[in-house]
Short mmCIF file of C-alpha atoms (C1' of nucleotides) in Angstrom, two decimals:
data_model
loop_
_atom_site.label_atom_id
_atom_site.label_comp_id
_atom_site.label_asym_id
_atom_site.label_seq_id
_atom_site.Cartn_x
_atom_site.Cartn_y
_atom_site.Cartn_z
CA UNK A 1 -16.85 -9.41 -1.85
CA UNK A 2 -13.24 -9.75 -0.75
CA UNK A 3 -10.63 -12.12 -2.05
CA UNK A 4 -13.33 -14.42 -3.33
CA UNK A 5 -11.98 -17.06 -5.67
CA UNK A 6 -13.89 -17.27 -8.92
CA UNK A 7 -11.31 -19.06 -10.99
CA UNK A 8 -7.68 -20.10 -10.64
CA UNK A 9 -6.47 -17.06 -12.52
CA UNK A 10 -8.23 -14.87 -10.02
CA UNK A 11 -6.61 -16.77 -7.18
CA UNK A 12 -3.19 -16.09 -8.66
CA UNK A 13 -3.90 -12.42 -9.19
CA UNK A 14 -5.09 -12.03 -5.62
CA UNK A 15 -1.79 -13.46 -4.47
CA UNK A 16 0.73 -11.67 -6.67
CA UNK A 17 -1.24 -9.15 -8.73
CA UNK A 18 0.30 -5.96 -7.35
CA UNK A 19 2.78 -3.43 -8.57
CA UNK A 20 5.85 -4.75 -6.78
CA UNK A 21 5.33 -8.41 -5.86
CA UNK A 22 6.15 -10.00 -9.21
CA UNK A 23 9.19 -7.78 -9.55
CA UNK A 24 10.61 -8.79 -6.18
CA UNK A 25 9.95 -12.47 -6.81
CA UNK A 26 11.52 -12.20 -10.24
CA UNK A 27 14.75 -10.77 -8.90
CA UNK A 28 15.05 -13.64 -6.44
CA UNK A 29 14.76 -16.32 -9.13
CA UNK A 30 18.51 -16.60 -9.57
CA UNK A 31 19.91 -15.87 -6.12
CA UNK A 32 19.07 -15.17 -2.54
CA UNK A 33 19.82 -11.53 -1.89
CA UNK A 34 20.48 -9.25 1.03
CA UNK A 35 17.71 -6.81 1.75
CA UNK A 36 19.63 -3.77 0.54
CA UNK A 37 20.87 -5.46 -2.62
CA UNK A 38 17.42 -6.70 -3.55
CA UNK A 39 16.01 -3.25 -2.98
CA UNK A 40 18.63 -1.69 -5.28
CA UNK A 41 17.53 -4.12 -8.01
CA UNK A 42 14.11 -2.54 -7.96
CA UNK A 43 14.50 1.10 -8.97
CA UNK A 44 11.70 3.35 -7.85
CA UNK A 45 10.49 1.30 -4.93
CA UNK A 46 10.25 3.22 -1.68
CA UNK A 47 11.61 1.93 1.54
CA UNK A 48 8.17 1.47 2.93
CA UNK A 49 6.78 -0.42 -0.04
CA UNK A 50 9.78 -2.69 -0.11
CA UNK A 51 9.39 -3.71 3.52
CA UNK A 52 5.64 -3.97 3.23
CA UNK A 53 5.82 -6.11 0.12
CA UNK A 54 8.43 -8.57 1.40
CA UNK A 55 6.37 -8.89 4.59
CA UNK A 56 3.36 -9.93 2.57
CA UNK A 57 5.32 -12.30 0.39
CA UNK A 58 6.73 -13.87 3.52
CA UNK A 59 3.31 -14.16 5.11
CA UNK A 60 2.07 -15.91 1.97
CA UNK A 61 4.98 -18.31 2.06
CA UNK A 62 6.49 -17.19 -1.22
CA UNK A 63 9.79 -15.97 0.17
CA UNK A 64 11.72 -16.66 3.35
CA UNK A 65 13.67 -14.26 5.45
CA UNK A 66 16.91 -15.08 7.17
CA UNK A 67 18.14 -12.71 9.84
CA UNK A 68 21.78 -12.76 10.92
CA UNK A 69 22.17 -11.52 14.48
CA UNK A 70 24.86 -8.98 13.70
CA UNK A 71 25.22 -5.24 13.82
CA UNK A 72 24.56 -3.52 11.54
CA UNK A 73 21.72 -5.87 10.60
CA UNK A 74 22.03 -8.43 7.84
CA UNK A 75 18.91 -9.94 6.32
CA UNK A 76 18.66 -12.24 3.35
CA UNK A 77 15.64 -13.03 1.24
CA UNK A 78 15.09 -16.04 -0.96
CA UNK A 79 12.27 -17.92 -2.63
CA UNK A 80 10.51 -20.77 -0.87
CA UNK A 81 9.48 -23.84 -2.82
CA UNK A 82 6.11 -22.22 -3.36
CA UNK A 83 7.85 -19.11 -4.61
CA UNK A 84 10.06 -21.11 -6.94
CA UNK A 85 7.00 -22.76 -8.42
CA UNK A 86 6.08 -19.35 -9.82
CA UNK A 87 9.11 -19.30 -12.07
CA UNK A 88 7.20 -20.33 -15.19
CA UNK A 89 4.61 -17.66 -14.58
CA UNK A 90 7.14 -14.92 -13.88
CA UNK A 91 9.23 -15.79 -16.91
CA UNK A 92 6.13 -15.88 -19.09
CA UNK A 93 5.14 -12.40 -17.97
CA UNK A 94 8.66 -11.13 -18.53
CA UNK A 95 9.06 -12.77 -21.91
CA UNK A 96 5.78 -11.42 -23.15
CA UNK A 97 6.73 -7.91 -22.05
CA UNK A 98 10.06 -8.17 -23.82
CA UNK A 99 8.51 -9.27 -27.11
CA UNK A 100 5.61 -6.88 -26.97
CA UNK A 101 7.66 -3.83 -26.07
CA UNK A 102 9.73 -4.34 -29.22
CA UNK A 103 6.74 -4.21 -31.55
CA UNK B 1 7.50 8.01 -11.54
CA UNK B 2 4.63 6.85 -13.68
CA UNK B 3 4.49 3.82 -15.92
CA UNK B 4 8.23 3.83 -16.12
CA UNK B 5 9.57 0.63 -17.62
CA UNK B 6 12.30 -0.93 -15.53
CA UNK B 7 12.09 -4.42 -16.95
CA UNK B 8 9.82 -6.34 -19.30
CA UNK B 9 7.92 -7.87 -16.43
CA UNK B 10 7.10 -4.43 -15.17
CA UNK B 11 5.90 -3.45 -18.62
CA UNK B 12 3.51 -6.39 -18.65
CA UNK B 13 2.20 -5.64 -15.18
CA UNK B 14 1.58 -2.02 -16.09
CA UNK B 15 -0.53 -3.23 -19.00
CA UNK B 16 -2.59 -6.01 -17.47
CA UNK B 17 -1.76 -6.04 -13.75
CA UNK B 18 -5.16 -5.11 -12.38
CA UNK B 19 -7.95 -6.96 -10.69
CA UNK B 20 -10.16 -7.50 -13.71
CA UNK B 21 -8.10 -7.23 -16.90
CA UNK B 22 -6.60 -10.72 -16.94
CA UNK B 23 -9.97 -12.20 -16.09
CA UNK B 24 -11.71 -10.50 -18.98
CA UNK B 25 -8.96 -11.42 -21.42
CA UNK B 26 -9.01 -15.00 -20.19
CA UNK B 27 -12.71 -15.42 -20.84
CA UNK B 28 -12.26 -14.21 -24.39
CA UNK B 29 -9.58 -16.78 -25.22
CA UNK B 30 -12.05 -19.29 -26.60
CA UNK B 31 -14.78 -17.13 -28.12
CA UNK B 32 -15.87 -13.66 -28.91
CA UNK B 33 -18.68 -12.80 -26.52
CA UNK B 34 -21.51 -10.34 -26.27
CA UNK B 35 -21.06 -7.70 -23.64
CA UNK B 36 -23.70 -9.10 -21.31
CA UNK B 37 -22.52 -12.68 -21.66
CA UNK B 38 -18.92 -11.76 -20.97
CA UNK B 39 -19.99 -9.78 -17.95
CA UNK B 40 -21.92 -12.75 -16.57
CA UNK B 41 -18.75 -14.84 -16.87
CA UNK B 42 -17.11 -12.54 -14.36
CA UNK B 43 -19.04 -12.80 -11.10
CA UNK B 44 -18.61 -9.86 -8.80
CA UNK B 45 -17.65 -7.27 -11.38
CA UNK B 46 -19.67 -4.10 -11.23
CA UNK B 47 -21.21 -2.56 -14.27
CA UNK B 48 -18.85 0.36 -14.05
CA UNK B 49 -15.71 -1.70 -13.67
CA UNK B 50 -16.72 -3.88 -16.57
CA UNK B 51 -17.19 -0.96 -18.94
CA UNK B 52 -14.13 0.84 -17.66
CA UNK B 53 -11.95 -2.23 -18.01
CA UNK B 54 -13.03 -3.16 -21.52
CA UNK B 55 -12.49 0.47 -22.54
CA UNK B 56 -8.92 0.32 -21.33
CA UNK B 57 -8.28 -3.04 -22.93
CA UNK B 58 -9.63 -1.65 -26.18
CA UNK B 59 -7.51 1.49 -25.90
CA UNK B 60 -4.44 -0.71 -25.39
CA UNK B 61 -5.32 -2.76 -28.44
CA UNK B 62 -5.86 -6.00 -26.56
CA UNK B 63 -9.52 -6.44 -27.43
CA UNK B 64 -11.77 -5.13 -30.15
CA UNK B 65 -15.35 -4.02 -29.88
CA UNK B 66 -17.98 -4.63 -32.53
CA UNK B 67 -21.20 -2.68 -32.27
CA UNK B 68 -24.30 -3.87 -34.12
CA UNK B 69 -26.68 -0.99 -34.87
CA UNK B 70 -29.77 -2.62 -33.40
CA UNK B 71 -32.15 -1.99 -30.54
CA UNK B 72 -31.68 -3.08 -27.88
CA UNK B 73 -27.94 -2.68 -28.36
CA UNK B 74 -25.69 -5.59 -29.30
CA UNK B 75 -21.98 -5.35 -28.69
CA UNK B 76 -19.39 -8.07 -29.11
CA UNK B 77 -15.90 -8.24 -27.67
CA UNK B 78 -13.01 -10.33 -28.90
CA UNK B 79 -9.25 -10.49 -28.62
CA UNK B 80 -7.03 -8.69 -31.09
CA UNK B 81 -3.83 -10.36 -32.27
CA UNK B 82 -2.00 -8.57 -29.50
CA UNK B 83 -4.55 -9.88 -27.04
CA UNK B 84 -4.24 -13.40 -28.38
CA UNK B 85 -0.49 -13.23 -27.89
CA UNK B 86 -1.17 -13.14 -24.16
CA UNK B 87 -2.63 -16.64 -24.20
CA UNK B 88 0.52 -18.31 -22.87
CA UNK B 89 0.74 -15.82 -20.03
CA UNK B 90 -2.92 -16.07 -19.09
CA UNK B 91 -2.89 -19.86 -19.16
CA UNK B 92 0.28 -19.91 -17.08
CA UNK B 93 -1.34 -17.72 -14.43
CA UNK B 94 -4.46 -19.86 -14.44
CA UNK B 95 -2.60 -23.15 -14.34
CA UNK B 96 -0.43 -22.04 -11.47
CA UNK B 97 -3.49 -20.93 -9.50
CA UNK B 98 -5.17 -24.26 -10.11
CA UNK B 99 -2.21 -26.28 -8.90
CA UNK B 100 -1.39 -24.06 -5.97
CA UNK B 101 -4.95 -23.83 -4.69
CA UNK B 102 -5.05 -27.63 -4.41
CA UNK B 103 -2.05 -27.80 -2.10
"C1'" DT C 1 -48.51 4.56 -23.67
"C1'" DA C 2 -45.85 2.24 -20.55
"C1'" DA C 3 -42.77 -1.42 -19.47
"C1'" DC C 4 -38.83 -3.98 -21.36
"C1'" DT C 5 -34.49 -4.66 -23.44
"C1'" DA C 6 -28.93 -4.42 -23.54
"C1'" DT C 7 -25.39 -1.35 -23.16
"C1'" DA C 8 -23.38 2.39 -21.29
"C1'" DT C 9 -22.39 6.82 -18.59
"C1'" DA C 10 -22.07 10.13 -14.67
"C1'" DA C 11 -21.68 11.69 -9.94
"C1'" DC C 12 -20.22 10.46 -5.87
"C1'" DT C 13 -18.04 7.65 -2.01
"C1'" DT C 14 -15.10 4.17 -0.14
"C1'" DT C 15 -11.20 1.30 -0.09
"C1'" DT C 16 -6.75 0.12 -1.35
"C1'" DT C 17 -2.27 1.14 -2.67
"C1'" DA C 18 1.61 3.97 -2.71
"C1'" DG C 19 4.65 7.83 -1.37
"C1'" DT C 20 7.23 11.06 2.08
"C1'" DA C 21 9.74 12.09 5.81
"C1'" DA C 22 11.21 11.24 10.16
"C1'" DG C 23 12.56 8.18 13.85
"C1'" DT C 24 14.49 3.56 16.05
"C1'" DT C 25 17.96 0.08 16.97
"C1'" DA C 26 22.59 -1.49 18.78
"C1'" DT C 27 27.17 -2.07 17.75
"C1'" DT C 28 31.53 -0.46 15.50
"C1'" DG C 29 35.22 2.67 14.56
"C1'" DC C 30 36.94 7.10 15.13
"C1'" DG D 1 30.60 10.28 23.10
"C1'" DC D 2 29.20 10.66 18.48
"C1'" DA D 3 28.64 9.67 13.64
"C1'" DA D 4 28.02 5.69 10.55
"C1'" DT D 5 25.76 1.59 9.46
"C1'" DA D 6 21.52 -1.73 7.49
"C1'" DA D 7 17.16 -2.88 8.24
"C1'" DC D 8 13.02 -1.51 9.71
"C1'" DT D 9 8.91 1.24 11.66
"C1'" DT D 10 5.64 4.89 12.26
"C1'" DA D 11 2.57 8.75 11.21
"C1'" DC D 12 0.88 11.15 7.82
"C1'" DT D 13 -0.65 12.31 3.04
"C1'" DA D 14 -1.75 11.56 -1.81
"C1'" DA D 15 -3.20 9.04 -5.63
"C1'" DA D 16 -5.31 5.17 -7.88
"C1'" DA D 17 -8.67 1.58 -8.10
"C1'" DA D 18 -13.06 -0.04 -7.16
"C1'" DG D 19 -17.88 0.25 -5.60
"C1'" DT D 20 -22.77 2.29 -5.47
"C1'" DT D 21 -26.60 4.38 -7.19
"C1'" DA D 22 -29.06 6.71 -10.50
"C1'" DT D 23 -29.89 7.81 -15.26
"C1'" DA D 24 -29.85 7.72 -20.69
"C1'" DT D 25 -31.00 5.47 -25.05
"C1'" DA D 26 -34.58 4.09 -28.51
"C1'" DG D 27 -36.85 0.71 -30.81
"C1'" DT D 28 -40.16 -3.53 -29.47
"C1'" DT D 29 -43.75 -5.69 -27.44
"C1'" DA D 30 -47.90 -6.02 -24.46
#
DNA sequence: TAACTATATAACTTTTTAGTAAGTTATTGC
DNA sequence: GCAATAACTTACTAAAAAGTTATATAGTTA
């Protein structure tokens, strides 16, 4: 029983239902960001989890990765069209959290 | 670093960002359901995970639990007001999954 | 009296997710 | 030639989430 789709909601959760994924996507809604900058937007994330998470998001076609062949390295991340289509969802989650945390 | 709130989105994910929580909440949007019926709506969930998850949802004030003192037992679950306030979020997640899975 | 019912719990194991700490790369600027 | 840099990788460990199996409850019905 692995990644079996029972309903659309489940499908969505399988794709982005982890600790860091929504957060990373959310911070890319407004701008493309360099790796280091994006990482600084996400306090508490470890180096490993950051790399691992962006790798998965890239594999799933939610973000794209642009490497500039310079030294020291420069890498930029941004949302793909698929990633951008999550905007409504990400804002809904954020908005709910904002309202609820005030109660 | 535990359950630290960095942004509203994070707050929301800490509350409902698990495999089964959104699914259970979603299936209670339309009706209150008996324990067994609700569980049958969620294929693949184990007995333990079902109980554990509804316990947590209840503790967080997202669902309520009504026990009828009969034998064999009868227990009904339904959304609290706080739980109902998640409707927009849950539908957004579901709708996105529906659209995206068709692409 | 023994099986049946719906709900739940407990002990234990496995799997998944996350964290830590160290190392790699290849050029630049001292 | 040696430290500094930004992005990344690797090996290892720890913690959290999920799964499996067995058991409890206590009236009802056969």
